[in-house]
PDB file of C-alpha atoms in Angstrom:
ATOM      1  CA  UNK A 266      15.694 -65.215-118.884  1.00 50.00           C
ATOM      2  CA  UNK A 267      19.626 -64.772-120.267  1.00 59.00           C
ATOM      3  CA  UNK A 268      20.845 -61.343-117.565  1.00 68.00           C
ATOM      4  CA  UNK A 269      22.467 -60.050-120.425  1.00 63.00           C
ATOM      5  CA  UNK A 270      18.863 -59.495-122.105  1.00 75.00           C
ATOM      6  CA  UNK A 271      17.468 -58.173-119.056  1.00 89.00           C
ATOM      7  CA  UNK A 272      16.117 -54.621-119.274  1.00 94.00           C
ATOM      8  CA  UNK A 273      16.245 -52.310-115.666  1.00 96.00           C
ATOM      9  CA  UNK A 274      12.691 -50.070-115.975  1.00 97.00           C
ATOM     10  CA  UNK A 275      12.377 -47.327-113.606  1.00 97.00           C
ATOM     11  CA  UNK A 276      10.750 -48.727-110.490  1.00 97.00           C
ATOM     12  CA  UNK A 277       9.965 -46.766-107.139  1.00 97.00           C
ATOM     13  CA  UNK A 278      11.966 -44.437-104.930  1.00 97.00           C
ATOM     14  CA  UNK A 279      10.377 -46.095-102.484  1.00 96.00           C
ATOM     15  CA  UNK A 280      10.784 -48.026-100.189  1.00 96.00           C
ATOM     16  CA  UNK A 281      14.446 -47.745-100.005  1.00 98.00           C
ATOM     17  CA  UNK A 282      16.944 -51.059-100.324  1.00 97.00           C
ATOM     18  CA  UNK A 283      16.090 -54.117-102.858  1.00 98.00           C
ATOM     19  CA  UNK A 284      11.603 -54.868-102.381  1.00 97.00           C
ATOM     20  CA  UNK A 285      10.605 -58.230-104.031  1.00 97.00           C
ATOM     21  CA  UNK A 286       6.915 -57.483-104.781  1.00 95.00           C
ATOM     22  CA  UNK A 287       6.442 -61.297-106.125  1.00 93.00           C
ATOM     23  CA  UNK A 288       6.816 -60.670-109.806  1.00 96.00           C
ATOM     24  CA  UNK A 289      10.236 -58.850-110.046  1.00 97.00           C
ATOM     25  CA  UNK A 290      12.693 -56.277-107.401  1.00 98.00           C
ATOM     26  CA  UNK A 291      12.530 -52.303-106.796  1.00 98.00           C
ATOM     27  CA  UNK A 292      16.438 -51.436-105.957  1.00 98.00           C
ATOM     28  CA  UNK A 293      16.271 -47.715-104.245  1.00 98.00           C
ATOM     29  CA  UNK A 294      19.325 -46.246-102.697  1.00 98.00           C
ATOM     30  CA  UNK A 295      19.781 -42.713-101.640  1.00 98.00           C
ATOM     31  CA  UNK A 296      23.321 -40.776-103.059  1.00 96.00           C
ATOM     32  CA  UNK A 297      23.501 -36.789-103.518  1.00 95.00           C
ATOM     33  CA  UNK A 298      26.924 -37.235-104.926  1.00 95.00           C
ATOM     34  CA  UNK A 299      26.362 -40.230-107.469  1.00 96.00           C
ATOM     35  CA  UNK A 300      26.717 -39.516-110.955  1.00 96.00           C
ATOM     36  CA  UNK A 301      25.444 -43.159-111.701  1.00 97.00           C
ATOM     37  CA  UNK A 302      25.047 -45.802-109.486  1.00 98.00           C
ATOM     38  CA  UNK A 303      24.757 -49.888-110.746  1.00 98.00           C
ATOM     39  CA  UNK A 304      22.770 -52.800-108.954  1.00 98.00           C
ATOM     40  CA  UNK A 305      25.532 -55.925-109.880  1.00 98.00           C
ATOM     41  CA  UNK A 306      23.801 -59.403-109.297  1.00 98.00           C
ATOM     42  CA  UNK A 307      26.134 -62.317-108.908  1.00 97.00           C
ATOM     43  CA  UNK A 308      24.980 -65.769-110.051  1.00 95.00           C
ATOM     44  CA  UNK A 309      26.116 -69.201-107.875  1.00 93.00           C
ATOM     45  CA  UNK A 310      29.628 -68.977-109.608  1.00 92.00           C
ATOM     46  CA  UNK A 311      30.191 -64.996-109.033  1.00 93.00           C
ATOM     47  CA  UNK A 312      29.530 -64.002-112.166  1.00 95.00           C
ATOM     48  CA  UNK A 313      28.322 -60.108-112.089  1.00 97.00           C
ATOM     49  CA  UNK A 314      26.223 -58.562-114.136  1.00 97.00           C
ATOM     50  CA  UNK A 315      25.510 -54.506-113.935  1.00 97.00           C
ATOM     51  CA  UNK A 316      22.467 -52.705-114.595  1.00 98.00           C
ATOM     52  CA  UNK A 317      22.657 -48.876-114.480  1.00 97.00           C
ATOM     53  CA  UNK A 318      19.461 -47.584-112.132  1.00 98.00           C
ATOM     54  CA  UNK A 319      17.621 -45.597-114.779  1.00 98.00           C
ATOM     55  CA  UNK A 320      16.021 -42.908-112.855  1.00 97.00           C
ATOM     56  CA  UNK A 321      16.917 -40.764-110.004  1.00 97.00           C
ATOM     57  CA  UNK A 322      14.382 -38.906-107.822  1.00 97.00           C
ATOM     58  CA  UNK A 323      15.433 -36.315-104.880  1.00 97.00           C
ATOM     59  CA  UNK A 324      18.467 -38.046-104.613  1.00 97.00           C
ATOM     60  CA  UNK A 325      17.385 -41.495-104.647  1.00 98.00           C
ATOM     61  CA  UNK A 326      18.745 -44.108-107.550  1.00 98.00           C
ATOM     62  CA  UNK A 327      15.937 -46.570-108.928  1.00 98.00           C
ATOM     63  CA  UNK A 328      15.747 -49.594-110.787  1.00 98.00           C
ATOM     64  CA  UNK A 329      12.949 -52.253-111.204  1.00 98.00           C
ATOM     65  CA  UNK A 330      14.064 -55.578-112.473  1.00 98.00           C
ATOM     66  CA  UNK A 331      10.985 -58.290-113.054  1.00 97.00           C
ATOM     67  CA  UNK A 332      11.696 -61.551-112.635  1.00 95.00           C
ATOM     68  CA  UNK A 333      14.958 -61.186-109.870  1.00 97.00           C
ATOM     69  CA  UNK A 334      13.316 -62.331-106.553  1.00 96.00           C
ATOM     70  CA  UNK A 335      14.421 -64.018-102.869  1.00 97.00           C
ATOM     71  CA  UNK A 336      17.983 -65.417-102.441  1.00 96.00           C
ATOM     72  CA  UNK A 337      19.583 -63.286-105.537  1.00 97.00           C
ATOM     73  CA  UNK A 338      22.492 -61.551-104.427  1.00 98.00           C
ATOM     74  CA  UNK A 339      23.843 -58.363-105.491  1.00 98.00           C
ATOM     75  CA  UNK A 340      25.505 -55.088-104.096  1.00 98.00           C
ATOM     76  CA  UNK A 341      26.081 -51.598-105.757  1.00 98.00           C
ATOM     77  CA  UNK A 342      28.441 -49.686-107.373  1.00 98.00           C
ATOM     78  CA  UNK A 343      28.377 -45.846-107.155  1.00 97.00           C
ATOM     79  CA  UNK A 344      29.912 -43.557-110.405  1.00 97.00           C
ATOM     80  CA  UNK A 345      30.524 -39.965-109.292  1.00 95.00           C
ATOM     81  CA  UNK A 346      33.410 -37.838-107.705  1.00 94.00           C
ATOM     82  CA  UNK A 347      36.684 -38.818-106.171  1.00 92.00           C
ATOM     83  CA  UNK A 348      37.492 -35.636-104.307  1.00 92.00           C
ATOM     84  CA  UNK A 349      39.112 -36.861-100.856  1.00 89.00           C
ATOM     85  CA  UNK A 350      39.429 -33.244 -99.833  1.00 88.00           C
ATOM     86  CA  UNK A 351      35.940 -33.200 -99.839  1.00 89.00           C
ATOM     87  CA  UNK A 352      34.707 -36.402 -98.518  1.00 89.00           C
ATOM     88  CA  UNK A 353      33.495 -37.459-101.646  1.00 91.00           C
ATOM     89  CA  UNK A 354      34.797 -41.110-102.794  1.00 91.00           C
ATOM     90  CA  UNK A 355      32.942 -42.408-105.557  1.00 94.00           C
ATOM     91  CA  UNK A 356      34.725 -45.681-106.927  1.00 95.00           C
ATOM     92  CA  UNK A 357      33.050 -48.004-109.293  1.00 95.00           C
ATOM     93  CA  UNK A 358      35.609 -50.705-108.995  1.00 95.00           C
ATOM     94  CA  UNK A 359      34.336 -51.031-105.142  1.00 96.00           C
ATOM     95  CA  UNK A 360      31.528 -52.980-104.306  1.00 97.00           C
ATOM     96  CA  UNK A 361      28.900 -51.376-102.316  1.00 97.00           C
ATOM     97  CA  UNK A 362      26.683 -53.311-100.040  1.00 97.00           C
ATOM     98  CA  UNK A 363      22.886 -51.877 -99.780  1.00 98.00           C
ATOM     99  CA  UNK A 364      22.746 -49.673 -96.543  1.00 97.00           C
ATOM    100  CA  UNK A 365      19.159 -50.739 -96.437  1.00 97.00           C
ATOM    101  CA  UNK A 366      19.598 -54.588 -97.277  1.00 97.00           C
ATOM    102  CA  UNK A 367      17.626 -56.803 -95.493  1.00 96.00           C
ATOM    103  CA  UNK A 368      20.198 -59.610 -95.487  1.00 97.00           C
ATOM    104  CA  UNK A 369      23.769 -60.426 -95.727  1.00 97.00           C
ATOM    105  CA  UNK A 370      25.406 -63.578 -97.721  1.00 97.00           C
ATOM    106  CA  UNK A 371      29.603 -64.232 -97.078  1.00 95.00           C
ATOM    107  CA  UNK A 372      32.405 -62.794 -95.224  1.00 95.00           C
ATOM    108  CA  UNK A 373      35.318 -59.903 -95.786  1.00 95.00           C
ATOM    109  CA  UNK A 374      37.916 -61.003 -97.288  1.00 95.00           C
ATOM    110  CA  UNK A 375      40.711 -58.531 -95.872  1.00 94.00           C
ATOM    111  CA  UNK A 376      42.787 -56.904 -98.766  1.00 93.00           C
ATOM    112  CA  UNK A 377      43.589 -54.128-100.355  1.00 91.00           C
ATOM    113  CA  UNK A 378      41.193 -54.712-103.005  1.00 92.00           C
ATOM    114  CA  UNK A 379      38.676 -53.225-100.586  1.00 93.00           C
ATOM    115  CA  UNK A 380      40.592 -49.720-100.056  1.00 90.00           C
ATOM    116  CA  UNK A 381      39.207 -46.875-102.075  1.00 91.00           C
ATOM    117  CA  UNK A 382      42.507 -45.045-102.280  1.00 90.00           C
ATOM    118  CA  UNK A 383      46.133 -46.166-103.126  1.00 86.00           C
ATOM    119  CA  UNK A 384      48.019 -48.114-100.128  1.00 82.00           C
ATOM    120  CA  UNK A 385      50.722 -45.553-100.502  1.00 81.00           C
ATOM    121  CA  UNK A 386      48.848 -42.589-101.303  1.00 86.00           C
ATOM    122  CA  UNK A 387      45.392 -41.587-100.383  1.00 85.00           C
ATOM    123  CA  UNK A 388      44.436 -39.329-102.680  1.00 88.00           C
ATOM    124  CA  UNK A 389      45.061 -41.597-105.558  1.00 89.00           C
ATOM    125  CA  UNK A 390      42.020 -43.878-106.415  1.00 88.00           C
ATOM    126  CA  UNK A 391      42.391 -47.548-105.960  1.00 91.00           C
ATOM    127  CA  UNK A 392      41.363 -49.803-109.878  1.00 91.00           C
ATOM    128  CA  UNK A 393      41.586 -52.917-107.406  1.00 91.00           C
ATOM    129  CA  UNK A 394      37.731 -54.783-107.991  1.00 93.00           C
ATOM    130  CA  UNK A 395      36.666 -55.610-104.546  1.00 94.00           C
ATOM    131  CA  UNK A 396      33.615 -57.353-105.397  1.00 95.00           C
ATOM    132  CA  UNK A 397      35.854 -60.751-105.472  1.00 93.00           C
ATOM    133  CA  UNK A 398      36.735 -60.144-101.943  1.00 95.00           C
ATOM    134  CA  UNK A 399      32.857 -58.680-100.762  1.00 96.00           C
ATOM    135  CA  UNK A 400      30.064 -60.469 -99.133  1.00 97.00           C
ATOM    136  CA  UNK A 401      26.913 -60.058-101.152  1.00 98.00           C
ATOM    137  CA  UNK A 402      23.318 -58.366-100.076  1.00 98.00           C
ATOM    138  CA  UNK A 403      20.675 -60.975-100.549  1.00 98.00           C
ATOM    139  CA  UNK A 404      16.997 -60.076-101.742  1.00 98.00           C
ATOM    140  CA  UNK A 405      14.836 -61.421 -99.084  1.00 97.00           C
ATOM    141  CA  UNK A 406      10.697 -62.297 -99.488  1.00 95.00           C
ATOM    142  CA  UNK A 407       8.567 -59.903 -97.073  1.00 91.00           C
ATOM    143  CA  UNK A 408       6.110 -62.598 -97.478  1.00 89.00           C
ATOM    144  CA  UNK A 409       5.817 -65.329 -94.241  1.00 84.00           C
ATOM    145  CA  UNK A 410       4.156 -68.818 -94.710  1.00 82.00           C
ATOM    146  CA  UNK A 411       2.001 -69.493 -92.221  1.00 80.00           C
ATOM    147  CA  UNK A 412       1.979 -73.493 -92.706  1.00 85.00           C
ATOM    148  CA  UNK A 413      -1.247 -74.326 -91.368  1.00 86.00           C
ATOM    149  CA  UNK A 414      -2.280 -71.734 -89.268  1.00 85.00           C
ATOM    150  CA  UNK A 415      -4.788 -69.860 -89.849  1.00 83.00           C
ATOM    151  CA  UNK A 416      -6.517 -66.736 -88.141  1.00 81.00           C
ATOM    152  CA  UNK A 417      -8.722 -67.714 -84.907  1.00 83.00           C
ATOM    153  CA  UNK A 418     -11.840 -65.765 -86.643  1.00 85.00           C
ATOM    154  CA  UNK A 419     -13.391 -64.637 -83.326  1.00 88.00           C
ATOM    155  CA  UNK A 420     -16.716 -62.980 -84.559  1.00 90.00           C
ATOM    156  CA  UNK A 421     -16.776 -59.609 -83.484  1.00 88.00           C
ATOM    157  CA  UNK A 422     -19.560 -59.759 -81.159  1.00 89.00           C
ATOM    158  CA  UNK A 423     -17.099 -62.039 -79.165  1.00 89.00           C
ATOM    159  CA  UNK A 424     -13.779 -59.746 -79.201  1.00 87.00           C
ATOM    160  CA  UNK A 425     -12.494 -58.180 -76.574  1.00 85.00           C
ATOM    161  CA  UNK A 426      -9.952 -55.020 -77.088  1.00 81.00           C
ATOM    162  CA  UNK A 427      -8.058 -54.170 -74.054  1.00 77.00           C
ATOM    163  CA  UNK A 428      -5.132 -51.373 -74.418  1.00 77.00           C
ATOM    164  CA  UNK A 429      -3.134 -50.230 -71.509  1.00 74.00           C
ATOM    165  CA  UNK A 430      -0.532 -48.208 -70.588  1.00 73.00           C
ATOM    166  CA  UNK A 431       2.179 -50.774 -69.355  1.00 71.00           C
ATOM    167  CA  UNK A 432       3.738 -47.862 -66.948  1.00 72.00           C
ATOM    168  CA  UNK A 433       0.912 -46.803 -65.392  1.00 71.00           C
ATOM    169  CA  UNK A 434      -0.665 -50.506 -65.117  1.00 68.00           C
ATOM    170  CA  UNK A 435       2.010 -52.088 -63.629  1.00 68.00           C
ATOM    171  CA  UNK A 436       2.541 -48.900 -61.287  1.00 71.00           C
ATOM    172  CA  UNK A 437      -1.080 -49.240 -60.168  1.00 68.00           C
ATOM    173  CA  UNK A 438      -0.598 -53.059 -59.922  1.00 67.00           C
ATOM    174  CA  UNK A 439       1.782 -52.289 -57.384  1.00 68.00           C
ATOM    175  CA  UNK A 440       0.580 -50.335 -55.419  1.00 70.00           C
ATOM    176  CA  UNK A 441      -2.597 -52.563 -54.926  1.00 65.00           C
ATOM    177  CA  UNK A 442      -0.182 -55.233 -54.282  1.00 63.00           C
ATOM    178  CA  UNK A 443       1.679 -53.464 -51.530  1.00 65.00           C
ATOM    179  CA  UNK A 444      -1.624 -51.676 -49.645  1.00 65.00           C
ATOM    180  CA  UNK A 445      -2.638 -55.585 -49.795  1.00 61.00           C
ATOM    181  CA  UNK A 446       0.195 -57.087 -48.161  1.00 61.00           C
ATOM    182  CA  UNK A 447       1.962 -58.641 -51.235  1.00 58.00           C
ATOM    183  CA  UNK A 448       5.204 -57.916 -53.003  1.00 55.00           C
ATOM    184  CA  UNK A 449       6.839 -54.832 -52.298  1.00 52.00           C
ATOM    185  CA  UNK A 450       7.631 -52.426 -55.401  1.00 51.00           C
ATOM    186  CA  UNK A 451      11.446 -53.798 -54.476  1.00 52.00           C
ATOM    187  CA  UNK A 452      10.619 -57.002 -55.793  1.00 52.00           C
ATOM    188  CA  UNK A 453       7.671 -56.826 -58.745  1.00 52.00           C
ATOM    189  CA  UNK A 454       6.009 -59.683 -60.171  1.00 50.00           C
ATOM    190  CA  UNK A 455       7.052 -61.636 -63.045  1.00 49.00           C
ATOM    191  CA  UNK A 456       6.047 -60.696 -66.823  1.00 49.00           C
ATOM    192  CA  UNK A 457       3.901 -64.218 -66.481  1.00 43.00           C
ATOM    193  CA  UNK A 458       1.773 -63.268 -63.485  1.00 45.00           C
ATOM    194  CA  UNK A 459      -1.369 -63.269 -62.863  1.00 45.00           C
ATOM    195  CA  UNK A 460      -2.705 -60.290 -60.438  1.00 46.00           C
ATOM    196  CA  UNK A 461      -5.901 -60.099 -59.140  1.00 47.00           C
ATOM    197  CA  UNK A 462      -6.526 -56.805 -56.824  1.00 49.00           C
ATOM    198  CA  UNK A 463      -8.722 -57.563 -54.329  1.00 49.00           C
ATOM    199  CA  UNK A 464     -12.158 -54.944 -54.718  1.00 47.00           C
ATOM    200  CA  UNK A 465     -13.198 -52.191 -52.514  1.00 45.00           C
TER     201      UNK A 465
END
């Protein structure tokens, strides 16, 4: 499908960050400020394309995009107020990457592209496009392939369920090991051991 005939639909607030759910990808990212805020994807050659997140819930831009899965890349751009005084920095010719991502594609490329504000004067926005000079988020699969394992399938009736307290065992472990004459609490056994407290 041509990205230019693409259309964003509303998606989820959550979870937050890009979610592949195997057909197409929820973006979510949280902005009280943002006036707008684009997902850009960037084919092999760099070539953006911008889709405004259509809805915004407590906060929280959305998008849904079917057919974008694993290994797209794509960051953010965020439309709302450039008011240094006030913290607020909104600059849609800067690149954002997704503070939720779940992976990372490139390296900074150190310029002044990548300032918000004017080299000479910081309350005067930067036009600069950084996204030349960004690395990219990458939309990741939360599905793992197992190959050719498969689950053991222990029948119930032959499952054990043993939960401890890993303080208190290994505390009690030793002890029984030092009333018996083995380590001392100085020196405790490794992760690998196995214990065996003698009875009575």
């Amino acid at each position: 499908m041509a990205r230019a005939r693409m259309e964003i639909a509303s998606g989820h607030p959550y979870p937050l960050g890009a979610t592949y759910d195997g057909v197409g990808t929820n973006f979510s990212i949280f902005s009280e400020v943002a006036d707008q805020v684009e997902v850009c994807l960037f084919d092999e050659g760099g070539r953006e394309t911008r889709f405004a997140l259509p809805e915004e819930t407590a906060h929280v831009h959305h998008g849904y995009l079917a057919g974008v899965g694993p290994g797209e890349r794509y960051g953010y751009r965020v439309h709302g107020p450039w008011r240094p005084a006030s913290g607020h920095r909104c600059n849609s010719d800067k690149l954002l990457l997704d503070p939720y991502g779940k992976a990372v594609e490139g390296r900074v490329h150190w310029n002044r592209s990548l300032y918000g504000h004017q080299h000479a004067d910081e309350s005067r926005m930067s036009r600069a496009d950084s996204a030349g000079s960004m690395p990219k988020n990458v939309v990741v699969s939360p599905y793992f392939d197992w190959g050719n394992d498969r689950p053991p399938a222990t029948p119930w009736h032959k499952t054990v369920v043993y939960e401890m307290h890993t303080k208190g065992s290994h505390s009690a472990i030793l002890t029984c090991l030092h009333s018996s004459g083995g380590p001392s609490p100085a020196s405790p056994p490794s992760r690998s051991s196995t214990i065996c407290c003698p009875s009575g």
